[in-house]
Amino acid sequence: MKIMQAIVFDIKRYAVHDGPGIRTSVFFKGCPLRCVWCHNPESYKAGIESICRNNRLGDVEVAGQAEIGKAYTINQLISEIENDQLFFDESGGGVTFSGGEPLMQIDFLEAILKACKQREIHTALDTTAYAPKDKIDRIVNYVDLFLFDLKHMLDADHLKSTGVSNKLILDNLRYLSEKGKQIIIRFPMIPGFNDSKENINLMLDFLNELPRKPEFHILPYHRTGQDKFRRFGIESTMPDIPSLLEEDTEWVQSIFKESGYKVSVGG
Ligand code: SF4
């Protein structure tokens, strides 16, 4: 019998921006989107890959090879997670499955979520929700908190900047809210892409219609992703613009706060 494995490209311990308390964040490889501003381009492809990695040594750029992704069985990953149980217990934390898009490895995701719930570990899923409903149904009862990426309300602009339509994503958001799930919206605020007044107001209108009000978190654009494109030798189409400061997001914060949302910036 084939042993089930997941391909993971990073495990971050002591994370404090991926849900409540101190968390262990597990980053699954593979993503169906291609956001122009992506900060994890090494997550695009599903399998383990050897890629060209350019490193800077002083003023010189040196080409090298790097292996991205590592296979884990359920037992291996759960024991990595359990190593941090003490921090979870003391801080009210838990594990966050992120990516890429964890729903792309649905069999493993379902199994690892069940294993976490058997051990009473709090679970969060950081997701694009670009997945058919049957996949959502398989995991919904084992996820305590959804960190739900919401990138653009206008379908044509969503398609242009991420490579996919937002229809399925919005349907899934409504579906999860109707099921009474706890949701934090994560809005990556990207200058020139989704920071128009029109988009912000459309987002507010859509969220106002949900049966359960989610929290609203703004993730200001940060240039670090662009350095990764260069290091990993992947072509980027993102214009060379500066990172956003927290104060640049204040007008969006005000709009959502005035409508009764709990708002935070950066996580
Ligand atoms: S969903 Fe996330 S990982 Fe996937 S392309 Fe967009 S920013 Fe990158």
PDB file of C-alpha atoms and ligand atoms in Angstrom:
ATOM      1  CA  MET A   1       0.000   0.000   0.000  1.00  0.00           C
ATOM      2  CA  LYS A   2       1.292   3.442  -0.933  1.00  0.00           C
ATOM      3  CA  ILE A   3       2.009   5.646   2.093  1.00  0.00           C
ATOM      4  CA  MET A   4       0.320   9.019   1.859  1.00  0.00           C
ATOM      5  CA  GLN A   5       2.720  11.941   1.710  1.00  0.00           C
ATOM      6  CA  ALA A   6       2.483  15.712   1.370  1.00  0.00           C
ATOM      7  CA  ILE A   7       5.006  17.983  -0.269  1.00  0.00           C
ATOM      8  CA  VAL A   8       5.762  20.843   2.101  1.00  0.00           C
ATOM      9  CA  PHE A   9       8.116  23.697   1.266  1.00  0.00           C
ATOM     10  CA  ASP A  10       8.454  25.271   4.702  1.00  0.00           C
ATOM     11  CA  ILE A  11       7.517  24.849   8.360  1.00  0.00           C
ATOM     12  CA  LYS A  12       7.610  28.017  10.452  1.00  0.00           C
ATOM     13  CA  ARG A  13       7.537  27.762  14.227  1.00  0.00           C
ATOM     14  CA  TYR A  14       6.471  30.456  16.690  1.00  0.00           C
ATOM     15  CA  ALA A  15       4.362  32.238  14.058  1.00  0.00           C
ATOM     16  CA  VAL A  16       2.155  34.938  15.576  1.00  0.00           C
ATOM     17  CA  HIS A  17       0.336  36.310  12.510  1.00  0.00           C
ATOM     18  CA  ASP A  18      -1.362  33.157  11.225  1.00  0.00           C
ATOM     19  CA  GLY A  19      -4.196  32.826  13.728  1.00  0.00           C
ATOM     20  CA  PRO A  20      -4.510  33.042  17.533  1.00  0.00           C
ATOM     21  CA  GLY A  21      -1.599  32.391  19.903  1.00  0.00           C
ATOM     22  CA  ILE A  22       1.735  30.911  18.958  1.00  0.00           C
ATOM     23  CA  ARG A  23       1.427  28.700  15.906  1.00  0.00           C
ATOM     24  CA  THR A  24       3.295  26.281  13.735  1.00  0.00           C
ATOM     25  CA  SER A  25       2.648  27.163  10.094  1.00  0.00           C
ATOM     26  CA  VAL A  26       3.014  24.402   7.512  1.00  0.00           C
ATOM     27  CA  PHE A  27       3.357  25.553   3.909  1.00  0.00           C
ATOM     28  CA  PHE A  28       2.069  23.108   1.300  1.00  0.00           C
ATOM     29  CA  LYS A  29       3.548  23.177  -2.171  1.00  0.00           C
ATOM     30  CA  GLY A  30       1.330  23.764  -5.208  1.00  0.00           C
ATOM     31  CA  CYS A  31      -0.943  26.696  -6.011  1.00  0.00           C
ATOM     32  CA  PRO A  32      -3.641  27.076  -8.692  1.00  0.00           C
ATOM     33  CA  LEU A  33      -3.250  30.871  -8.731  1.00  0.00           C
ATOM     34  CA  ARG A  34      -0.495  33.051 -10.137  1.00  0.00           C
ATOM     35  CA  CYS A  35      -0.868  36.330  -8.291  1.00  0.00           C
ATOM     36  CA  VAL A  36       1.302  39.011  -9.854  1.00  0.00           C
ATOM     37  CA  TRP A  37       2.451  40.140  -6.364  1.00  0.00           C
ATOM     38  CA  CYS A  38       3.093  36.602  -5.017  1.00  0.00           C
ATOM     39  CA  HIS A  39       5.561  36.402  -2.140  1.00  0.00           C
ATOM     40  CA  ASN A  40       5.936  32.608  -2.339  1.00  0.00           C
ATOM     41  CA  PRO A  41       6.699  31.827  -5.998  1.00  0.00           C
ATOM     42  CA  GLU A  42       8.581  28.709  -4.894  1.00  0.00           C
ATOM     43  CA  SER A  43       5.164  27.272  -3.975  1.00  0.00           C
ATOM     44  CA  TYR A  44       3.742  27.357  -7.515  1.00  0.00           C
ATOM     45  CA  LYS A  45       4.521  23.808  -8.625  1.00  0.00           C
ATOM     46  CA  ALA A  46       3.127  20.835  -6.730  1.00  0.00           C
ATOM     47  CA  GLY A  47       6.137  18.507  -6.697  1.00  0.00           C
ATOM     48  CA  ILE A  48       9.646  18.692  -5.268  1.00  0.00           C
ATOM     49  CA  GLU A  49      11.807  20.657  -7.670  1.00  0.00           C
ATOM     50  CA  SER A  50      15.395  21.575  -8.062  1.00  0.00           C
ATOM     51  CA  ILE A  51      15.618  25.189  -9.081  1.00  0.00           C
ATOM     52  CA  CYS A  52      18.278  27.650  -9.940  1.00  0.00           C
ATOM     53  CA  ARG A  53      18.880  29.867  -6.921  1.00  0.00           C
ATOM     54  CA  ASN A  54      20.873  33.036  -7.359  1.00  0.00           C
ATOM     55  CA  ASN A  55      22.596  34.315  -4.237  1.00  0.00           C
ATOM     56  CA  ARG A  56      24.338  37.627  -3.790  1.00  0.00           C
ATOM     57  CA  LEU A  57      27.891  37.487  -2.427  1.00  0.00           C
ATOM     58  CA  GLY A  58      28.889  41.122  -1.946  1.00  0.00           C
ATOM     59  CA  ASP A  59      28.356  42.702  -5.368  1.00  0.00           C
ATOM     60  CA  VAL A  60      28.498  39.402  -7.201  1.00  0.00           C
ATOM     61  CA  GLU A  61      25.504  37.190  -8.020  1.00  0.00           C
ATOM     62  CA  VAL A  62      26.337  33.488  -7.771  1.00  0.00           C
ATOM     63  CA  ALA A  63      24.162  30.831  -9.412  1.00  0.00           C
ATOM     64  CA  GLY A  64      23.405  27.704  -7.377  1.00  0.00           C
ATOM     65  CA  GLN A  65      20.875  24.874  -7.129  1.00  0.00           C
ATOM     66  CA  ALA A  66      18.311  24.458  -4.374  1.00  0.00           C
ATOM     67  CA  GLU A  67      15.807  21.716  -3.649  1.00  0.00           C
ATOM     68  CA  ILE A  68      12.358  23.151  -2.920  1.00  0.00           C
ATOM     69  CA  GLY A  69       9.904  20.906  -1.077  1.00  0.00           C
ATOM     70  CA  LYS A  70      10.169  17.889   1.178  1.00  0.00           C
ATOM     71  CA  ALA A  71       7.876  14.867   1.475  1.00  0.00           C
ATOM     72  CA  TYR A  72       6.216  14.187   4.844  1.00  0.00           C
ATOM     73  CA  THR A  73       4.055  11.285   5.948  1.00  0.00           C
ATOM     74  CA  ILE A  74       1.197  11.936   8.365  1.00  0.00           C
ATOM     75  CA  ASN A  75       3.262  10.526  11.247  1.00  0.00           C
ATOM     76  CA  GLN A  76       6.268  12.674  10.390  1.00  0.00           C
ATOM     77  CA  LEU A  77       4.244  15.864  10.106  1.00  0.00           C
ATOM     78  CA  ILE A  78       2.129  15.274  13.204  1.00  0.00           C
ATOM     79  CA  SER A  79       5.261  14.678  15.252  1.00  0.00           C
ATOM     80  CA  GLU A  80       6.728  17.978  13.942  1.00  0.00           C
ATOM     81  CA  ILE A  81       3.509  19.697  15.007  1.00  0.00           C
ATOM     82  CA  GLU A  82       3.326  17.964  18.384  1.00  0.00           C
ATOM     83  CA  ASN A  83       6.830  19.208  19.223  1.00  0.00           C
ATOM     84  CA  ASP A  84       5.217  22.612  19.766  1.00  0.00           C
ATOM     85  CA  GLN A  85       2.226  21.428  21.801  1.00  0.00           C
ATOM     86  CA  LEU A  86       3.518  23.174  24.927  1.00  0.00           C
ATOM     87  CA  PHE A  87       3.540  26.564  23.156  1.00  0.00           C
ATOM     88  CA  PHE A  88       0.049  25.925  21.786  1.00  0.00           C
ATOM     89  CA  ASP A  89      -1.271  25.086  25.241  1.00  0.00           C
ATOM     90  CA  GLU A  90       0.307  28.121  26.895  1.00  0.00           C
ATOM     91  CA  SER A  91      -0.673  30.656  24.234  1.00  0.00           C
ATOM     92  CA  GLY A  92      -3.966  29.345  22.880  1.00  0.00           C
ATOM     93  CA  GLY A  93      -2.218  28.636  19.576  1.00  0.00           C
ATOM     94  CA  GLY A  94      -2.189  25.705  17.210  1.00  0.00           C
ATOM     95  CA  VAL A  95      -1.299  24.740  13.678  1.00  0.00           C
ATOM     96  CA  THR A  96      -1.955  26.695  10.471  1.00  0.00           C
ATOM     97  CA  PHE A  97      -1.905  24.975   7.102  1.00  0.00           C
ATOM     98  CA  SER A  98      -0.873  27.407   4.404  1.00  0.00           C
ATOM     99  CA  GLY A  99       0.784  27.391   1.014  1.00  0.00           C
ATOM    100  CA  GLY A 100       0.567  27.585  -1.932  1.00  0.00           C
ATOM    101  CA  GLU A 101      -2.883  26.100  -1.556  1.00  0.00           C
ATOM    102  CA  PRO A 102      -3.290  23.211   0.923  1.00  0.00           C
ATOM    103  CA  LEU A 103      -6.581  22.131  -0.708  1.00  0.00           C
ATOM    104  CA  MET A 104      -4.529  20.958  -3.703  1.00  0.00           C
ATOM    105  CA  GLN A 105      -3.314  18.059  -1.530  1.00  0.00           C
ATOM    106  CA  ILE A 106      -6.787  17.278  -0.230  1.00  0.00           C
ATOM    107  CA  ASP A 107      -6.292  13.615   0.807  1.00  0.00           C
ATOM    108  CA  PHE A 108      -3.333  14.472   2.982  1.00  0.00           C
ATOM    109  CA  LEU A 109      -4.893  17.694   4.260  1.00  0.00           C
ATOM    110  CA  GLU A 110      -8.034  15.870   5.379  1.00  0.00           C
ATOM    111  CA  ALA A 111      -5.974  13.193   7.138  1.00  0.00           C
ATOM    112  CA  ILE A 112      -3.643  15.614   8.922  1.00  0.00           C
ATOM    113  CA  LEU A 113      -6.544  17.814  10.038  1.00  0.00           C
ATOM    114  CA  LYS A 114      -8.285  14.768  11.517  1.00  0.00           C
ATOM    115  CA  ALA A 115      -5.064  13.764  13.277  1.00  0.00           C
ATOM    116  CA  CYS A 116      -4.796  17.272  14.768  1.00  0.00           C
ATOM    117  CA  LYS A 117      -8.403  17.254  15.962  1.00  0.00           C
ATOM    118  CA  GLN A 118      -7.892  13.826  17.579  1.00  0.00           C
ATOM    119  CA  ARG A 119      -5.119  15.502  19.593  1.00  0.00           C
ATOM    120  CA  GLU A 120      -7.279  18.572  20.306  1.00  0.00           C
ATOM    121  CA  ILE A 121      -4.898  20.893  18.436  1.00  0.00           C
ATOM    122  CA  HIS A 122      -6.485  24.133  17.171  1.00  0.00           C
ATOM    123  CA  THR A 123      -6.435  24.190  13.361  1.00  0.00           C
ATOM    124  CA  ALA A 124      -6.431  27.099  10.904  1.00  0.00           C
ATOM    125  CA  LEU A 125      -6.490  26.881   7.118  1.00  0.00           C
ATOM    126  CA  ASP A 126      -4.961  29.712   5.115  1.00  0.00           C
ATOM    127  CA  THR A 127      -6.667  29.299   1.756  1.00  0.00           C
ATOM    128  CA  THR A 128      -7.425  30.878  -1.596  1.00  0.00           C
ATOM    129  CA  ALA A 129     -10.630  28.731  -1.501  1.00  0.00           C
ATOM    130  CA  TYR A 130     -10.193  28.184  -5.220  1.00  0.00           C
ATOM    131  CA  ALA A 131     -11.465  24.607  -4.998  1.00  0.00           C
ATOM    132  CA  PRO A 132     -14.701  22.721  -5.720  1.00  0.00           C
ATOM    133  CA  LYS A 133     -17.221  22.479  -2.888  1.00  0.00           C
ATOM    134  CA  ASP A 134     -16.699  18.745  -2.391  1.00  0.00           C
ATOM    135  CA  LYS A 135     -13.131  19.463  -1.291  1.00  0.00           C
ATOM    136  CA  ILE A 136     -14.342  22.113   1.153  1.00  0.00           C
ATOM    137  CA  ASP A 137     -16.902  19.635   2.509  1.00  0.00           C
ATOM    138  CA  ARG A 138     -14.190  17.081   3.236  1.00  0.00           C
ATOM    139  CA  ILE A 139     -12.294  19.372   5.603  1.00  0.00           C
ATOM    140  CA  VAL A 140     -14.832  21.874   6.893  1.00  0.00           C
ATOM    141  CA  ASN A 141     -15.568  20.091  10.171  1.00  0.00           C
ATOM    142  CA  TYR A 142     -11.884  19.792  11.099  1.00  0.00           C
ATOM    143  CA  VAL A 143     -10.952  23.456  10.571  1.00  0.00           C
ATOM    144  CA  ASP A 144     -11.477  25.811  13.532  1.00  0.00           C
ATOM    145  CA  LEU A 145     -10.551  28.986  11.672  1.00  0.00           C
ATOM    146  CA  PHE A 146     -10.415  29.913   7.986  1.00  0.00           C
ATOM    147  CA  LEU A 147      -7.870  32.550   6.945  1.00  0.00           C
ATOM    148  CA  PHE A 148      -9.598  33.434   3.719  1.00  0.00           C
ATOM    149  CA  ASP A 149      -7.672  35.311   0.998  1.00  0.00           C
ATOM    150  CA  LEU A 150      -9.856  37.866  -0.754  1.00  0.00           C
ATOM    151  CA  LYS A 151      -7.999  39.582  -3.567  1.00  0.00           C
ATOM    152  CA  HIS A 152     -10.394  41.340  -5.944  1.00  0.00           C
ATOM    153  CA  MET A 153     -14.176  41.629  -6.302  1.00  0.00           C
ATOM    154  CA  LEU A 154     -14.239  42.368 -10.045  1.00  0.00           C
ATOM    155  CA  ASP A 155     -13.956  39.078 -11.863  1.00  0.00           C
ATOM    156  CA  ALA A 156     -12.104  40.435 -14.906  1.00  0.00           C
ATOM    157  CA  ASP A 157      -9.470  42.097 -12.682  1.00  0.00           C
ATOM    158  CA  HIS A 158      -9.199  39.001 -10.492  1.00  0.00           C
ATOM    159  CA  LEU A 159      -8.596  36.903 -13.596  1.00  0.00           C
ATOM    160  CA  LYS A 160      -6.023  39.349 -14.907  1.00  0.00           C
ATOM    161  CA  SER A 161      -3.999  39.574 -11.701  1.00  0.00           C
ATOM    162  CA  THR A 162      -4.290  36.000 -10.349  1.00  0.00           C
ATOM    163  CA  GLY A 163      -4.964  33.883 -13.453  1.00  0.00           C
ATOM    164  CA  VAL A 164      -8.342  32.572 -12.193  1.00  0.00           C
ATOM    165  CA  SER A 165     -11.950  33.744 -11.838  1.00  0.00           C
ATOM    166  CA  ASN A 166     -13.194  34.778  -8.375  1.00  0.00           C
ATOM    167  CA  LYS A 167     -16.617  33.132  -8.768  1.00  0.00           C
ATOM    168  CA  LEU A 168     -15.784  29.867  -7.007  1.00  0.00           C
ATOM    169  CA  ILE A 169     -13.907  31.772  -4.294  1.00  0.00           C
ATOM    170  CA  LEU A 170     -16.858  34.049  -3.502  1.00  0.00           C
ATOM    171  CA  ASP A 171     -19.287  31.103  -3.580  1.00  0.00           C
ATOM    172  CA  ASN A 172     -17.099  29.245  -1.085  1.00  0.00           C
ATOM    173  CA  LEU A 173     -16.849  32.295   1.164  1.00  0.00           C
ATOM    174  CA  ARG A 174     -20.635  32.582   1.312  1.00  0.00           C
ATOM    175  CA  TYR A 175     -20.906  28.816   1.868  1.00  0.00           C
ATOM    176  CA  LEU A 176     -18.479  28.813   4.812  1.00  0.00           C
ATOM    177  CA  SER A 177     -20.188  31.798   6.391  1.00  0.00           C
ATOM    178  CA  GLU A 178     -23.598  30.110   6.014  1.00  0.00           C
ATOM    179  CA  LYS A 179     -22.136  27.114   7.815  1.00  0.00           C
ATOM    180  CA  GLY A 180     -21.245  29.427  10.730  1.00  0.00           C
ATOM    181  CA  LYS A 181     -17.490  28.949  10.378  1.00  0.00           C
ATOM    182  CA  GLN A 182     -15.076  31.386  11.979  1.00  0.00           C
ATOM    183  CA  ILE A 183     -13.455  33.371   9.166  1.00  0.00           C
ATOM    184  CA  ILE A 184     -10.748  35.997   8.986  1.00  0.00           C
ATOM    185  CA  ILE A 185     -10.621  37.766   5.628  1.00  0.00           C
ATOM    186  CA  ARG A 186      -7.067  38.453   4.526  1.00  0.00           C
ATOM    187  CA  PHE A 187      -6.913  41.242   1.979  1.00  0.00           C
ATOM    188  CA  PRO A 188      -3.497  41.662   0.327  1.00  0.00           C
ATOM    189  CA  MET A 189      -3.589  45.386  -0.437  1.00  0.00           C
ATOM    190  CA  ILE A 190      -1.651  45.853  -3.659  1.00  0.00           C
ATOM    191  CA  PRO A 191      -1.230  49.390  -5.045  1.00  0.00           C
ATOM    192  CA  GLY A 192      -2.624  49.748  -8.551  1.00  0.00           C
ATOM    193  CA  PHE A 193      -4.271  46.288  -8.472  1.00  0.00           C
ATOM    194  CA  ASN A 194      -6.977  46.160  -5.839  1.00  0.00           C
ATOM    195  CA  ASP A 195      -6.743  49.350  -3.758  1.00  0.00           C
ATOM    196  CA  SER A 196      -9.381  51.330  -5.656  1.00  0.00           C
ATOM    197  CA  LYS A 197     -12.330  52.805  -3.738  1.00  0.00           C
ATOM    198  CA  GLU A 198     -14.604  50.813  -6.031  1.00  0.00           C
ATOM    199  CA  ASN A 199     -13.041  47.492  -5.059  1.00  0.00           C
ATOM    200  CA  ILE A 200     -13.006  48.323  -1.344  1.00  0.00           C
ATOM    201  CA  ASN A 201     -16.696  49.285  -1.434  1.00  0.00           C
ATOM    202  CA  LEU A 202     -17.627  46.143  -3.388  1.00  0.00           C
ATOM    203  CA  MET A 203     -15.771  44.047  -0.836  1.00  0.00           C
ATOM    204  CA  LEU A 204     -17.591  45.751   2.015  1.00  0.00           C
ATOM    205  CA  ASP A 205     -20.979  45.252   0.293  1.00  0.00           C
ATOM    206  CA  PHE A 206     -20.262  41.553  -0.228  1.00  0.00           C
ATOM    207  CA  LEU A 207     -19.082  40.976   3.350  1.00  0.00           C
ATOM    208  CA  ASN A 208     -22.069  42.887   4.739  1.00  0.00           C
ATOM    209  CA  GLU A 209     -24.363  40.359   3.057  1.00  0.00           C
ATOM    210  CA  LEU A 210     -22.742  37.369   4.783  1.00  0.00           C
ATOM    211  CA  PRO A 211     -24.742  35.780   7.620  1.00  0.00           C
ATOM    212  CA  ARG A 212     -21.765  35.994   9.978  1.00  0.00           C
ATOM    213  CA  LYS A 213     -19.448  39.008  10.086  1.00  0.00           C
ATOM    214  CA  PRO A 214     -15.802  37.969   9.567  1.00  0.00           C
ATOM    215  CA  GLU A 215     -12.750  39.769  10.936  1.00  0.00           C
ATOM    216  CA  PHE A 216     -10.940  41.845   8.322  1.00  0.00           C
ATOM    217  CA  HIS A 217      -7.141  41.796   8.111  1.00  0.00           C
ATOM    218  CA  ILE A 218      -5.164  43.921   5.681  1.00  0.00           C
ATOM    219  CA  LEU A 219      -1.841  42.602   4.415  1.00  0.00           C
ATOM    220  CA  PRO A 220       0.020  45.617   2.995  1.00  0.00           C
ATOM    221  CA  TYR A 221       2.063  44.896  -0.148  1.00  0.00           C
ATOM    222  CA  HIS A 222       5.660  44.027   0.599  1.00  0.00           C
ATOM    223  CA  ARG A 223       8.457  43.867  -1.932  1.00  0.00           C
ATOM    224  CA  THR A 224      10.175  40.782  -0.422  1.00  0.00           C
ATOM    225  CA  GLY A 225       8.344  38.570  -2.895  1.00  0.00           C
ATOM    226  CA  GLN A 226      10.131  40.340  -5.738  1.00  0.00           C
ATOM    227  CA  ASP A 227      13.534  39.467  -4.307  1.00  0.00           C
ATOM    228  CA  LYS A 228      12.441  35.833  -4.251  1.00  0.00           C
ATOM    229  CA  PHE A 229      11.538  35.930  -7.945  1.00  0.00           C
ATOM    230  CA  ARG A 230      15.066  37.142  -8.666  1.00  0.00           C
ATOM    231  CA  ARG A 231      16.707  34.609  -6.343  1.00  0.00           C
ATOM    232  CA  PHE A 232      14.777  31.696  -7.770  1.00  0.00           C
ATOM    233  CA  GLY A 233      15.213  32.837 -11.369  1.00  0.00           C
ATOM    234  CA  ILE A 234      11.430  33.109 -12.017  1.00  0.00           C
ATOM    235  CA  GLU A 235      10.190  35.901 -14.257  1.00  0.00           C
ATOM    236  CA  SER A 236       8.059  38.532 -12.479  1.00  0.00           C
ATOM    237  CA  THR A 237       5.505  40.837 -14.096  1.00  0.00           C
ATOM    238  CA  MET A 238       5.013  42.920 -10.934  1.00  0.00           C
ATOM    239  CA  PRO A 239       5.929  46.572 -11.476  1.00  0.00           C
ATOM    240  CA  ASP A 240       8.790  47.843  -9.323  1.00  0.00           C
ATOM    241  CA  ILE A 241       6.816  49.725  -6.657  1.00  0.00           C
ATOM    242  CA  PRO A 242       7.663  50.384  -3.001  1.00  0.00           C
ATOM    243  CA  SER A 243       6.178  48.428  -0.116  1.00  0.00           C
ATOM    244  CA  LEU A 244       3.057  49.880   1.511  1.00  0.00           C
ATOM    245  CA  LEU A 245       3.291  51.377   4.982  1.00  0.00           C
ATOM    246  CA  GLU A 246       0.700  50.739   7.660  1.00  0.00           C
ATOM    247  CA  GLU A 247      -0.498  54.355   7.397  1.00  0.00           C
ATOM    248  CA  ASP A 248      -1.228  53.805   3.683  1.00  0.00           C
ATOM    249  CA  THR A 249      -3.954  51.382   4.758  1.00  0.00           C
ATOM    250  CA  GLU A 250      -5.645  53.735   7.243  1.00  0.00           C
ATOM    251  CA  TRP A 251      -8.457  54.830   4.932  1.00  0.00           C
ATOM    252  CA  VAL A 252      -9.428  51.188   4.313  1.00  0.00           C
ATOM    253  CA  GLN A 253      -9.202  50.430   8.030  1.00  0.00           C
ATOM    254  CA  SER A 254     -11.572  53.346   8.758  1.00  0.00           C
ATOM    255  CA  ILE A 255     -14.155  52.198   6.219  1.00  0.00           C
ATOM    256  CA  PHE A 256     -14.325  48.701   7.709  1.00  0.00           C
ATOM    257  CA  LYS A 257     -14.145  49.840  11.334  1.00  0.00           C
ATOM    258  CA  GLU A 258     -17.012  52.286  10.765  1.00  0.00           C
ATOM    259  CA  SER A 259     -19.064  49.340   9.511  1.00  0.00           C
ATOM    260  CA  GLY A 260     -18.403  47.405  12.708  1.00  0.00           C
ATOM    261  CA  TYR A 261     -15.603  45.099  11.591  1.00  0.00           C
ATOM    262  CA  LYS A 262     -12.725  44.052  13.780  1.00  0.00           C
ATOM    263  CA  VAL A 263      -9.766  45.195  11.671  1.00  0.00           C
ATOM    264  CA  SER A 264      -6.074  44.540  11.937  1.00  0.00           C
ATOM    265  CA  VAL A 265      -3.047  45.083   9.742  1.00  0.00           C
ATOM    266  CA  GLY A 266      -0.353  42.573   8.932  1.00  0.00           C
ATOM    267  CA  GLY A 267      -1.817  39.239   9.895  1.00  0.00           C
TER     268      GLY A 267
HETATM  269  S1  SF4 B   1      -2.429  32.437  -3.802  1.00  0.00           S
HETATM  270 FE1  SF4 B   1      -0.650  32.963  -2.556  1.00  0.00          FE
HETATM  271  S2  SF4 B   1       0.915  31.424  -3.095  1.00  0.00           S
HETATM  272 FE2  SF4 B   1      -0.674  31.332  -4.691  1.00  0.00          FE
HETATM  273  S3  SF4 B   1       0.090  32.685  -6.310  1.00  0.00           S
HETATM  274 FE3  SF4 B   1      -1.269  33.912  -4.980  1.00  0.00          FE
HETATM  275  S4  SF4 B   1       0.075  34.875  -3.468  1.00  0.00           S
HETATM  276 FE4  SF4 B   1       1.226  33.177  -4.454  1.00  0.00          FE
END
